[in-house]
Amino acid sequence: MLDVRGLKKVYEGSGRRVEAVRDLTFSVAAGELVCLVGPSGCGKTTLLRCVGGLLRPTAGEVLLAGRKVDGPPPGMAFVFQEYGRSLFPWMRVGENVELPLRRKGLGKARRRELVADALGSVGLADAAGAYPWQLSGGMQQRVAIARALAYEPEVLLMDEPFAAVDAQTRADLEDLVRRLWRERSMTILFVTHDIDEAVYLGERVVVLSASPTVVREQLKVDLPHGRDQVHTRVAPRFAELRTRVYEQIQAAKRGTERPVKSPLPRQG
Ligand SMILES: Nc1ncnc2c1ncn2[C@@H]1O[C@H](COP(=O)(O)OP(=O)(O)O)[C@@H](O)[C@H]1O
Ligand SMILES: [Mg+2]
C-alpha cells in the first residue's frame, strides 16, 4: 500500500543545512498497522510530511498503491500531535469533521451520515454541536481522529497523536486506535517516540536511528491481536519486545554503527 524508497530530506535555508532524514526504505502492506519509533528530533515528523505529500523529499520517493506521491493524495488522512491547532475553534465539532468531506465533493446526506458514524465510533456522538475548546484535550484528539475516519482514507498517518494527553487518556486512545484499525481494516502508519506505545499498538515496529535517520531494525510484534492495557503490558513477550526496541534506540543514540546483535528469542 505504501512504499518509501530511499527517502532523504535536507532542510536548507538561511545559511543552515539540516540533514533530517538520510535514507529511509520501508513499506506498509494494505491493512497493516505499523509503528515507527525513534528518538525526538530524529526526523519522524519530516518523514510523515514527506509520506503525506506535504513536503517534497530531497531524494527518493513515496508510492501510495503504486502511484508516486506528489502533493497530498486523496487517499490519505493525518492526525497531528497538536490537536489544539488542528481543529478550527470557530467551527463546531460536527463542522470540523465535515470539512474535508466538503472538499471531497460528497453530498449533504452522505456527509451527515459519515460525520455521525465517525463521531459515534470515537464515543462523541453527543458532541457534534460543541466547540472544540469546550472539550478536554483527549476529546479534541478524538474529534481529530473522527475527522480522519469520516474521510475514509486508505492510509491513516498519525504523528505522535497522544504525546500531549495524560496517561489514562492516552491508554484509552491507544485502545481506540487498535479497535478502529480492527473494525475498519485501515492501513495505519503511527509515529511515536514512546517504545511501549509502539510495541503495544503495532503489528510491526520500525526502529529509526537518531538524525540523520535510517531504518535501524524492523520487528514483527507477535502479540495477540486482541490486546488490553492490563494483560498485554505485563506479558513476558511484551517485555522482550520492548527491551529489544529499547536496546536498538540506545545503540542508535550512542551512534553504534552496527545493530545490537543479541538475538530476539522466538516465542515458544
Ligand atoms: N522546517 C525545518 N527547517 C529546518 N530544520 C528542520 C525543519 N523541520 C525540522 N527540522 C530539523 O530536522 C530534524 C528532524 O525534525 P523532526 O522531523 O521534527 O523530528 P521528530 O519529529 O522526530 O522530533 C531536527 O533536527 C529539526 O530541527
Ligand atoms: Mg515530531
XYZ file of N, CA and C and ligand atoms in Angstrom:
832
model
N 0.833 -1.214 0.000
C 0.000 0.000 0.000
C 0.861 1.255 0.000
N 1.913 1.195 0.869
C 2.780 2.367 0.995
C 4.228 1.907 0.853
N 4.933 2.544 -0.064
C 6.342 2.222 -0.277
C 7.181 3.477 -0.121
N 8.108 3.433 0.810
C 9.034 4.550 0.987
C 10.391 4.053 0.513
N 10.931 4.710 -0.496
C 12.167 4.226 -1.104
C 13.266 5.284 -1.095
N 14.306 4.972 -0.382
C 15.492 5.848 -0.385
C 15.183 7.288 -0.034
N 14.239 7.471 0.886
C 13.796 8.839 1.192
C 14.875 9.626 1.927
N 15.118 10.820 1.426
C 16.101 11.710 2.040
C 15.509 13.104 2.103
N 15.736 13.778 3.238
C 15.264 15.160 3.314
C 16.311 16.038 3.977
N 16.725 17.016 3.249
C 17.663 18.006 3.774
C 16.949 19.354 3.797
N 16.905 19.979 4.969
C 16.346 21.331 5.053
C 17.457 22.311 4.756
N 17.177 23.225 3.845
C 18.178 24.233 3.545
C 17.546 25.610 3.586
N 18.302 26.559 4.047
C 17.777 27.922 4.079
C 18.449 28.704 5.180
N 18.468 29.997 5.054
C 19.115 30.950 5.954
C 20.476 30.436 6.436
N 21.253 29.968 5.473
C 22.633 29.583 5.754
C 22.791 28.312 6.560
N 21.663 27.632 6.805
C 21.708 26.425 7.628
C 21.346 25.224 6.766
N 21.981 24.113 7.050
C 21.668 22.904 6.308
C 21.473 21.788 7.316
N 20.275 21.239 7.383
C 19.990 20.151 8.319
C 19.573 18.920 7.534
N 20.380 17.883 7.647
C 20.011 16.618 7.019
C 19.145 15.861 8.025
N 17.836 15.952 7.873
C 16.927 15.362 8.864
C 16.782 13.861 8.628
N 16.576 13.481 7.390
C 16.390 12.073 7.057
C 17.417 11.707 6.005
N 18.196 10.670 6.272
C 19.289 10.339 5.357
C 18.862 9.377 4.255
N 18.276 8.267 4.646
C 17.998 7.230 3.651
C 17.024 6.228 4.265
N 15.760 6.413 3.994
C 14.750 5.539 4.601
C 14.049 4.702 3.552
N 14.029 3.406 3.804
C 13.306 2.493 2.934
C 12.506 1.527 3.789
N 11.218 1.522 3.595
C 10.355 0.535 4.260
C 9.020 0.547 3.533
N 8.207 -0.474 3.804
C 6.879 -0.441 3.209
C 5.837 -0.900 4.211
N 4.609 -0.544 3.928
C 3.483 -0.902 4.782
C 2.457 -1.595 3.901
N 2.074 -2.803 4.291
C 1.106 -3.563 3.494
C -0.302 -3.025 3.735
N -1.196 -3.299 2.798
C -2.590 -2.876 2.955
C -3.161 -3.514 4.221
N -3.809 -2.706 5.045
C -4.447 -3.223 6.240
C -3.506 -3.433 7.414
N -2.252 -3.024 7.261
C -1.280 -3.215 8.332
C -1.247 -2.007 9.265
N -0.899 -2.244 10.527
C -0.697 -1.150 11.484
C 0.780 -1.167 11.863
N 1.515 -0.196 11.357
C 2.960 -0.151 11.584
C 3.302 1.053 12.450
N 4.125 0.827 13.477
C 4.601 1.928 14.306
C 6.044 2.237 13.959
N 6.321 3.529 13.797
C 7.698 3.992 13.621
C 8.118 4.613 14.933
N 9.226 4.130 15.487
C 9.667 4.696 16.755
C 11.114 5.168 16.615
N 11.382 6.306 17.198
C 12.734 6.853 17.138
C 12.835 8.014 18.103
N 14.057 8.383 18.476
C 14.234 9.459 19.449
C 13.703 10.802 18.936
N 13.405 11.710 19.858
C 12.937 13.042 19.467
C 13.972 13.708 18.573
N 13.494 14.372 17.571
C 14.387 15.080 16.650
C 14.999 14.190 15.585
N 14.567 12.934 15.522
C 15.207 12.023 14.560
C 14.598 12.147 13.170
N 13.551 12.935 13.035
C 13.010 13.163 11.688
C 11.685 12.467 11.430
N 10.992 12.097 12.480
C 9.724 11.371 12.309
C 8.667 12.244 11.638
N 8.557 13.477 12.108
C 7.564 14.383 11.526
C 7.939 14.703 10.075
N 9.220 14.918 9.859
C 9.703 15.171 8.498
C 9.304 14.021 7.575
N 9.550 12.809 8.045
C 9.216 11.624 7.257
C 7.720 11.570 6.949
N 6.885 11.764 7.977
C 5.434 11.680 7.758
C 4.954 12.763 6.797
N 5.555 13.944 6.902
C 5.159 15.027 5.986
C 5.522 14.690 4.548
N 6.651 14.011 4.386
C 7.021 13.576 3.035
C 6.058 12.488 2.555
N 5.741 11.554 3.453
C 4.828 10.463 3.084
C 3.462 11.030 2.700
N 3.017 12.054 3.441
C 1.714 12.641 3.197
C 1.702 13.666 2.075
N 2.843 13.870 1.441
C 2.910 14.790 0.317
C 2.859 16.259 0.722
N 3.107 16.544 1.999
C 3.098 17.930 2.473
C 4.468 18.575 2.313
N 5.464 17.714 2.104
C 6.840 18.184 1.998
C 7.500 17.376 0.884
N 8.286 18.061 0.069
C 8.927 17.358 -1.045
C 10.264 16.779 -0.590
N 10.470 15.471 -0.784
C 11.755 14.894 -0.368
C 12.901 15.413 -1.224
N 14.099 15.443 -0.647
C 15.288 15.860 -1.391
C 15.695 14.774 -2.379
N 15.526 13.524 -1.959
C 15.781 12.386 -2.849
C 14.872 11.242 -2.432
N 14.714 10.288 -3.325
C 13.872 9.144 -3.021
C 12.418 9.430 -3.344
N 11.563 8.447 -3.070
C 10.157 8.641 -3.412
C 9.243 7.852 -2.490
N 7.990 8.277 -2.506
C 6.946 7.598 -1.748
C 5.883 7.155 -2.741
N 5.484 5.896 -2.661
C 4.428 5.393 -3.532
C 3.229 4.985 -2.697
N 2.063 5.452 -3.104
C 0.814 5.035 -2.467
C 0.081 4.152 -3.467
N -0.082 2.891 -3.121
C -0.693 1.912 -4.025
C -0.074 1.988 -5.427
N 1.247 2.134 -5.454
C 1.965 2.132 -6.727
C 2.061 3.485 -7.422
N 1.300 4.473 -6.925
C 1.354 5.801 -7.550
C 2.259 6.721 -6.750
N 3.080 7.458 -7.439
C 4.011 8.352 -6.769
C 3.275 9.498 -6.055
N 3.641 9.720 -4.801
C 3.035 10.815 -4.033
C 3.739 12.118 -4.401
N 2.930 13.075 -4.871
C 3.483 14.338 -5.344
C 2.467 15.415 -4.979
N 2.416 15.738 -3.699
C 1.317 16.554 -3.167
C 0.388 15.643 -2.398
N -0.439 16.225 -1.511
C -1.300 15.406 -0.652
C -2.266 14.540 -1.470
N -2.150 13.221 -1.384
C -3.028 12.356 -2.169
C -4.411 12.254 -1.525
N -5.435 12.050 -2.318
C -6.795 11.998 -1.774
C -7.010 10.837 -0.793
N -6.201 9.796 -0.903
C -6.445 8.625 -0.064
C -5.798 8.640 1.307
N -5.225 9.793 1.696
C -4.541 9.819 2.990
C -5.163 10.820 3.941
N -5.171 10.451 5.228
C -5.618 11.391 6.258
C -4.554 11.456 7.346
N -4.484 12.604 7.994
C -3.465 12.906 9.001
C -4.101 13.114 10.368
N -3.457 12.630 11.415
C -3.779 13.097 12.768
C -2.475 13.622 13.364
N -2.460 14.898 13.704
C -1.239 15.529 14.182
C -1.138 15.481 15.700
N 0.048 15.806 16.174
C 0.288 15.845 17.612
C -0.500 16.964 18.288
N -0.492 18.142 17.686
C -1.105 19.285 18.354
C -2.579 19.396 17.999
N -3.398 18.698 18.780
C -4.826 18.730 18.499
C -5.367 20.145 18.626
N -4.735 20.936 19.523
C -5.195 22.304 19.743
C -5.119 23.141 18.485
N -4.169 22.810 17.606
C -4.000 23.599 16.400
C -4.594 22.928 15.170
N -5.091 21.693 15.338
C -5.575 21.013 14.138
C -7.088 21.155 13.939
N -7.782 21.635 14.971
C -9.225 21.865 14.820
C -9.482 23.361 14.731
N -10.502 23.749 13.966
C -10.848 25.165 13.867
C -11.745 25.552 15.032
N -11.279 26.488 15.881
C -12.020 26.795 17.106
C -13.376 27.461 16.851
N -13.524 28.091 15.701
C -14.793 28.786 15.428
C -15.833 27.870 14.793
N -15.434 26.632 14.529
C -16.382 25.676 13.954
C -16.775 24.651 14.999
N -18.045 24.256 14.957
C -18.476 23.199 15.866
C -17.807 21.883 15.488
N -17.827 20.955 16.444
C -17.187 19.654 16.242
C -17.671 18.978 14.951
N -18.976 18.967 14.766
C -19.540 18.332 13.573
C -19.032 18.972 12.284
N -18.912 20.305 12.314
C -18.445 21.029 11.117
C -16.963 20.748 10.852
N -16.196 20.633 11.947
C -14.782 20.285 11.792
C -14.625 18.932 11.111
N -15.440 17.984 11.545
C -15.344 16.631 10.980
C -15.817 16.620 9.524
N -16.787 17.485 9.237
C -17.388 17.501 7.905
C -16.530 18.209 6.852
N -15.688 19.125 7.314
C -14.962 19.998 6.384
C -14.248 19.256 5.239
N -13.416 18.235 5.559
C -12.726 17.560 4.449
C -13.686 16.833 3.501
N -14.869 16.502 3.997
C -15.846 15.789 3.154
C -16.438 16.730 2.114
N -16.536 18.008 2.483
C -16.991 19.010 1.505
C -15.993 19.102 0.374
N -14.700 19.121 0.755
C -13.640 19.183 -0.256
C -13.703 17.976 -1.171
N -14.150 16.850 -0.608
C -14.216 15.618 -1.371
C -15.404 15.637 -2.333
N -16.280 16.641 -2.140
C -17.418 16.793 -3.040
C -18.571 15.839 -2.767
N -18.686 15.378 -1.517
C -19.789 14.473 -1.191
C -21.072 15.250 -0.927
N -22.204 14.637 -1.212
C -23.499 15.270 -0.987
C -23.803 15.398 0.498
N -24.785 16.260 0.796
C -25.071 16.602 2.176
C -25.495 15.376 3.006
N -26.355 14.554 2.451
C -26.863 13.399 3.197
C -25.726 12.438 3.553
N -24.876 12.182 2.569
C -23.750 11.269 2.788
C -22.777 11.856 3.818
N -22.563 13.176 3.745
C -21.664 13.824 4.706
C -22.204 13.664 6.120
N -23.486 13.921 6.283
C -24.119 13.781 7.596
C -23.928 12.380 8.157
N -24.140 11.407 7.271
C -24.037 10.003 7.655
C -22.613 9.680 8.129
N -21.631 10.128 7.358
C -20.235 9.833 7.696
C -19.820 10.525 8.994
N -20.261 11.761 9.185
C -19.915 12.510 10.397
C -20.504 11.822 11.622
N -21.769 11.444 11.531
C -22.430 10.794 12.670
C -21.756 9.462 12.988
N -21.444 8.719 11.954
C -20.809 7.415 12.135
C -19.424 7.562 12.781
N -18.640 8.526 12.296
C -17.277 8.707 12.817
C -17.313 9.186 14.265
N -18.182 10.157 14.553
C -18.265 10.651 15.930
C -18.760 9.541 16.868
N -19.684 8.733 16.385
C -20.151 7.596 17.177
C -19.016 6.618 17.466
N -18.193 6.369 16.466
C -17.064 5.433 16.601
C -16.065 5.840 17.675
N -15.899 7.140 17.858
C -14.915 7.592 18.852
C -15.593 7.983 20.174
N -16.870 7.652 20.298
C -17.583 7.899 21.548
C -17.972 9.346 21.769
N -18.163 10.090 20.666
C -18.522 11.506 20.799
C -19.811 11.846 20.044
N -20.729 10.882 20.032
C -21.970 11.089 19.290
C -22.710 12.349 19.761
N -22.546 12.690 21.032
C -23.293 13.826 21.579
C -22.585 15.166 21.427
N -21.370 15.142 20.926
C -20.567 16.368 20.957
C -20.593 17.170 19.662
N -21.376 16.752 18.683
C -21.340 17.401 17.368
C -21.583 18.911 17.445
N -22.418 19.337 18.387
C -22.764 20.752 18.452
C -21.839 21.586 19.330
N -20.880 20.939 19.962
C -19.966 21.675 20.853
C -18.840 22.317 20.051
N -18.159 23.288 20.660
C -16.948 23.841 20.066
C -15.741 23.101 20.635
N -14.674 22.967 19.840
C -13.509 22.206 20.306
C -12.998 22.663 21.671
N -13.002 23.988 21.890
C -12.441 24.497 23.148
C -13.309 24.178 24.353
N -14.497 23.650 24.117
C -15.338 23.225 25.239
C -15.007 21.798 25.665
N -14.121 21.136 24.918
C -13.792 19.737 25.184
C -12.407 19.597 25.801
N -12.179 18.483 26.499
C -10.849 18.186 27.048
C -9.892 17.857 25.902
N -8.600 17.833 26.233
C -7.586 17.516 25.227
C -7.817 16.157 24.585
N -8.111 15.177 25.421
C -8.345 13.831 24.895
C -9.540 13.789 23.962
N -10.585 14.549 24.318
C -11.780 14.592 23.461
C -11.473 15.305 22.142
N -10.669 16.357 22.219
C -10.301 17.063 20.979
C -9.527 16.133 20.043
N -8.670 15.305 20.642
C -7.921 14.392 19.784
C -8.855 13.326 19.192
N -9.896 12.964 19.951
C -10.913 12.057 19.396
C -11.612 12.694 18.201
N -11.863 13.988 18.294
C -12.501 14.693 17.174
C -11.579 14.637 15.943
N -10.294 14.871 16.190
C -9.339 14.820 15.075
C -9.326 13.416 14.449
N -9.426 12.403 15.290
C -9.468 11.022 14.773
C -10.764 10.794 13.989
N -11.874 11.307 14.534
C -13.161 11.166 13.843
C -13.108 11.838 12.469
N -12.466 13.005 12.413
C -12.374 13.711 11.136
C -11.612 12.870 10.104
N -10.543 12.222 10.588
C -9.773 11.357 9.694
C -10.596 10.138 9.266
N -11.343 9.562 10.198
C -12.147 8.372 9.895
C -13.239 8.675 8.884
N -13.919 9.804 9.099
C -15.040 10.172 8.239
C -14.584 10.290 6.791
N -13.363 10.677 6.636
C -12.778 10.866 5.306
C -12.569 9.536 4.582
N -12.649 8.449 5.325
C -12.465 7.090 4.793
C -11.167 6.943 4.004
N -10.043 7.200 4.678
C -8.761 7.154 3.968
C -8.308 5.723 3.719
N -7.485 5.564 2.702
C -6.824 4.271 2.500
C -5.727 4.118 3.546
N -5.040 5.230 3.795
C -3.932 5.218 4.746
C -4.123 6.344 5.752
N -3.971 5.990 7.024
C -4.067 6.984 8.094
C -2.669 7.208 8.662
N -2.217 8.456 8.644
C -0.910 8.808 9.184
C -1.107 9.492 10.526
N -0.431 8.998 11.558
C -0.609 9.583 12.887
C 0.759 9.968 13.448
N 0.917 11.265 13.757
C 2.201 11.786 14.215
C 2.150 12.068 15.711
N 2.642 11.175 16.518
C 2.647 11.306 17.976
C 1.334 11.899 18.480
N 0.222 11.293 18.121
C -1.057 11.949 18.387
C -1.410 12.039 19.875
N -0.781 11.212 20.698
C -1.183 11.186 22.114
C -0.104 11.723 23.042
N 0.885 12.402 22.469
C 2.014 12.872 23.270
C 1.590 13.945 24.268
N 0.491 14.641 23.992
C 0.137 15.774 24.844
C -1.054 15.499 25.763
N -1.459 14.244 25.897
C -2.584 13.960 26.799
C -2.101 13.146 28.002
N -2.900 13.124 29.072
C -2.471 12.422 30.280
C -2.472 10.909 30.061
N -1.806 10.195 30.968
C -1.534 8.761 30.769
C -2.805 7.930 30.618
N -3.815 8.236 31.424
C -5.043 7.447 31.368
C -5.766 7.653 30.037
N -5.856 8.918 29.626
C -6.488 9.243 28.348
C -5.728 8.591 27.207
N -4.431 8.620 27.347
C -3.578 8.049 26.319
C -3.848 6.553 26.156
N -3.946 5.847 27.281
C -4.237 4.407 27.237
C -5.566 4.163 26.530
N -6.574 4.987 26.859
C -7.888 4.835 26.215
C -7.791 5.074 24.706
N -7.026 6.105 24.329
C -6.918 6.442 22.907
C -6.141 5.372 22.140
N -5.148 4.774 22.799
C -4.421 3.675 22.153
C -5.378 2.521 21.849
N -6.221 2.203 22.838
C -7.179 1.116 22.619
C -8.183 1.478 21.531
N -8.527 2.773 21.480
C -9.431 3.233 20.417
C -8.805 2.996 19.040
N -7.523 3.322 18.900
C -6.855 3.125 17.608
C -6.825 1.650 17.227
N -6.500 0.791 18.186
C -6.493 -0.661 17.897
C -7.886 -1.116 17.459
N -8.898 -0.653 18.181
C -10.267 -1.088 17.857
C -10.672 -0.608 16.471
N -10.412 0.663 16.166
C -10.802 1.207 14.861
C -10.053 0.507 13.737
N -8.791 0.221 13.999
C -7.989 -0.470 12.991
C -8.596 -1.847 12.692
N -8.997 -2.542 13.735
C -9.552 -3.880 13.531
C -10.936 -3.829 12.877
N -11.744 -2.853 13.307
C -13.102 -2.746 12.756
C -13.107 -2.287 11.304
N -12.202 -1.366 10.985
C -12.281 -0.721 9.673
C -11.216 -1.177 8.699
N -10.395 -2.121 9.128
C -9.297 -2.644 8.309
C -8.597 -1.548 7.492
N -8.158 -0.522 8.231
C -7.406 0.566 7.590
C -5.925 0.234 7.599
N -5.175 0.943 6.777
C -3.722 0.900 6.844
C -3.290 2.081 7.710
N -2.526 1.817 8.760
C -2.143 2.903 9.666
C -0.623 2.944 9.831
N -0.085 4.149 9.655
C 1.320 4.391 9.966
C 1.347 5.338 11.162
N 1.828 4.827 12.288
C 1.743 5.537 13.562
C 3.153 5.853 14.039
N 3.438 7.129 14.249
C 4.768 7.561 14.653
C 4.771 7.941 16.132
N 5.778 7.480 16.852
C 5.863 7.816 18.271
C 7.319 7.760 18.741
N 7.618 8.471 19.834
C 8.949 8.301 20.427
C 8.857 7.321 21.597
N 7.635 6.854 21.886
C 7.380 6.045 23.068
C 7.443 4.551 22.713
N 8.428 3.889 23.264
C 8.691 2.490 22.916
C 7.521 1.585 23.302
N 7.013 1.768 24.517
C 5.899 0.928 24.965
C 4.688 1.105 24.067
N 4.445 2.352 23.693
C 3.298 2.629 22.836
C 3.462 1.945 21.478
N 4.674 1.993 20.942
C 4.938 1.381 19.634
C 4.693 -0.125 19.679
N 5.164 -0.762 20.742
C 5.025 -2.227 20.844
C 3.575 -2.605 21.135
N 2.924 -1.817 21.974
C 1.541 -2.116 22.335
C 0.606 -2.000 21.125
N 0.866 -0.965 20.297
C -0.051 -0.681 19.187
C 0.247 -1.465 17.918
N 1.525 -1.639 17.619
C 1.900 -2.062 16.270
C 1.781 -3.551 16.023
N 1.583 -3.882 14.757
C 1.766 -5.266 14.325
C 3.230 -5.428 13.920
N 3.850 -4.298 13.656
C 5.263 -4.262 13.303
C 5.810 -2.939 13.808
N 7.069 -2.958 14.252
C 7.706 -1.729 14.716
C 8.948 -1.487 13.863
N 9.018 -0.304 13.291
C 10.206 0.100 12.542
C 10.996 1.039 13.443
N 12.222 0.627 13.782
C 13.048 1.421 14.697
C 13.953 2.331 13.883
N 13.862 3.628 14.161
C 14.668 4.608 13.432
C 15.883 5.000 14.255
N 16.948 5.333 13.569
C 18.152 5.801 14.248
C 17.977 7.273 14.603
N 18.959 7.816 15.335
C 18.980 9.259 15.553
C 19.283 9.938 14.216
N 19.013 11.251 14.145
C 19.204 12.016 12.920
C 20.699 12.072 12.547
N 21.105 12.003 11.294
C 20.302 11.778 10.084
C 19.809 10.324 10.023
N 18.546 10.199 9.772
C 17.833 8.978 10.093
C 17.890 7.888 9.019
N 18.097 6.686 9.488
C 17.943 5.484 8.659
C 17.102 4.477 9.450
N 16.628 3.447 8.777
C 15.901 2.383 9.467
C 16.917 1.498 10.172
N 16.753 1.344 11.461
C 17.713 0.564 12.228
C 17.302 -0.910 12.312
N 16.037 -1.139 12.514
C 15.559 -2.512 12.593
C 14.060 -2.528 12.357
N 13.565 -3.667 11.886
C 12.119 -3.854 11.783
C 11.771 -5.094 12.573
N 10.765 -4.976 13.391
C 10.444 -6.028 14.337
C 8.986 -6.402 14.183
N 8.713 -7.671 13.985
C 7.325 -8.102 13.952
C 6.841 -8.256 15.390
N 5.697 -7.690 15.693
C 5.162 -7.788 17.049
C 4.230 -8.998 17.099
N 4.735 -10.096 17.650
C 3.931 -11.320 17.653
C 3.112 -11.452 18.936
N 2.456 -10.364 19.280
C 1.498 -10.393 20.390
C 0.123 -10.687 19.791
N -0.810 -11.199 20.599
C -2.142 -11.484 20.052
C -2.825 -10.219 19.521
N -3.735 -10.393 18.562
C -4.483 -9.262 18.010
C -5.276 -8.546 19.092
N -5.943 -9.332 19.906
C -6.733 -8.736 20.985
C -5.813 -8.360 22.138
N -5.544 -7.048 22.281
C -4.615 -6.602 23.329
C -5.377 -5.794 24.357
N -4.929 -5.817 25.586
C -5.529 -4.900 26.550
C -4.467 -4.381 27.499
N -4.740 -3.204 28.016
C -3.737 -2.462 28.781
C -3.245 -3.252 29.985
N -4.129 -4.017 30.607
C -3.740 -4.717 31.834
C -2.854 -5.927 31.521
N -3.307 -6.792 30.633
C -2.589 -8.053 30.441
C -1.424 -7.955 29.460
N -1.642 -7.229 28.356
C -0.594 -7.178 27.337
C 0.688 -6.571 27.901
N 0.537 -5.508 28.677
C 1.726 -4.783 29.136
C 2.547 -5.544 30.177
N 1.973 -6.579 30.787
C 2.761 -7.374 31.733
C 3.144 -8.743 31.144
N 2.786 -8.970 29.883
C 3.130 -10.252 29.255
C 4.649 -10.333 29.053
N 5.252 -11.501 29.302
C 6.701 -11.643 29.113
C 7.143 -11.265 27.699
N 6.335 -11.607 26.706
C 6.698 -11.290 25.330
C 6.742 -9.783 25.099
N 5.807 -9.077 25.704
C 5.797 -7.616 25.604
C 7.124 -7.065 26.148
N 7.541 -7.587 27.299
C 8.789 -7.129 27.915
C 9.987 -7.412 27.013
N 10.016 -8.588 26.399
C 11.121 -8.921 25.488
C 11.181 -7.960 24.313
N 10.013 -7.702 23.735
C 9.973 -6.835 22.561
C 10.369 -5.406 22.906
N 9.867 -4.901 24.026
C 10.196 -3.517 24.383
C 11.673 -3.381 24.728
N 12.244 -4.420 25.350
C 13.670 -4.407 25.668
C 14.486 -4.354 24.384
N 14.057 -5.134 23.422
C 14.747 -5.173 22.144
C 14.745 -3.796 21.455
N 13.573 -3.190 21.436
C 13.467 -1.868 20.808
C 14.293 -0.851 21.585
N 14.223 -0.943 22.909
C 14.973 -0.020 23.771
C 16.468 -0.109 23.485
N 16.987 -1.345 23.401
C 18.417 -1.542 23.114
C 18.804 -0.916 21.783
N 17.947 -1.096 20.801
C 18.238 -0.549 19.478
C 18.288 0.979 19.517
N 17.357 1.561 20.244
C 17.317 3.024 20.298
C 18.496 3.573 21.090
N 18.850 2.899 22.172
C 20.019 3.330 22.942
C 21.269 3.253 22.081
N 21.400 2.147 21.355
C 22.565 1.979 20.479
C 22.576 3.067 19.407
N 21.385 3.391 18.916
C 21.285 4.429 17.895
C 21.746 5.774 18.445
N 21.362 6.053 19.699
C 21.749 7.331 20.314
C 23.258 7.402 20.525
N 23.847 6.239 20.873
C 25.303 6.215 21.047
C 26.008 6.279 19.707
N 25.230 6.056 18.643
C 25.819 6.112 17.312
C 26.578 4.853 16.944
N 26.239 3.733 17.589
C 26.842 2.460 17.220
C 26.496 2.164 15.767
N 27.522 1.850 14.998
C 27.282 1.648 13.577
C 26.436 0.413 13.310
N 26.811 -0.691 13.956
C 26.115 -1.924 13.655
C 24.988 -2.171 14.662
N 23.909 -2.806 14.219
C 22.818 -3.086 15.138
C 23.264 -4.007 16.276
N 22.615 -3.871 17.429
C 22.877 -4.764 18.553
C 22.589 -6.189 18.102
N 23.493 -7.089 18.457
C 23.392 -8.418 17.868
C 22.596 -9.434 18.718
N 22.256 -9.059 19.958
C 21.564 -10.051 20.785
C 20.295 -10.507 20.083
N 20.174 -11.804 19.794
C 19.019 -12.266 19.036
C 17.754 -12.203 19.881
N 16.662 -11.896 19.235
C 15.390 -11.873 19.929
C 14.902 -13.312 20.064
N 14.645 -13.769 21.298
C 14.209 -15.157 21.446
C 12.884 -15.396 20.725
N 12.743 -16.568 20.155
C 11.487 -16.936 19.492
C 10.419 -17.155 20.537
N 9.201 -16.861 20.167
C 8.122 -17.126 21.103
C 7.850 -18.618 21.100
N 7.799 -19.238 22.309
C 7.665 -20.679 22.303
C 6.506 -21.166 23.126
N 11.393 23.344 8.611
C 12.582 22.957 9.098
N 13.704 23.635 8.781
C 14.929 23.251 9.238
N 15.139 22.187 10.039
C 14.056 21.472 10.408
C 12.718 21.812 9.968
N 11.855 20.918 10.500
C 12.593 20.063 11.226
N 13.919 20.389 11.177
C 15.035 19.647 11.800
O 15.003 18.321 11.306
C 15.291 17.399 12.331
C 14.135 16.413 12.472
O 12.966 17.094 12.939
P 11.554 16.374 13.082
O 11.201 15.747 11.795
O 10.589 17.347 13.648
O 11.882 15.221 14.157
P 10.915 14.423 15.157
O 9.509 14.547 14.647
O 11.432 13.024 15.118
O 11.073 15.002 16.529
C 15.550 18.207 13.588
O 16.938 18.400 13.692
C 14.852 19.516 13.293
O 15.466 20.575 13.981
Mg 7.749 15.176 15.511
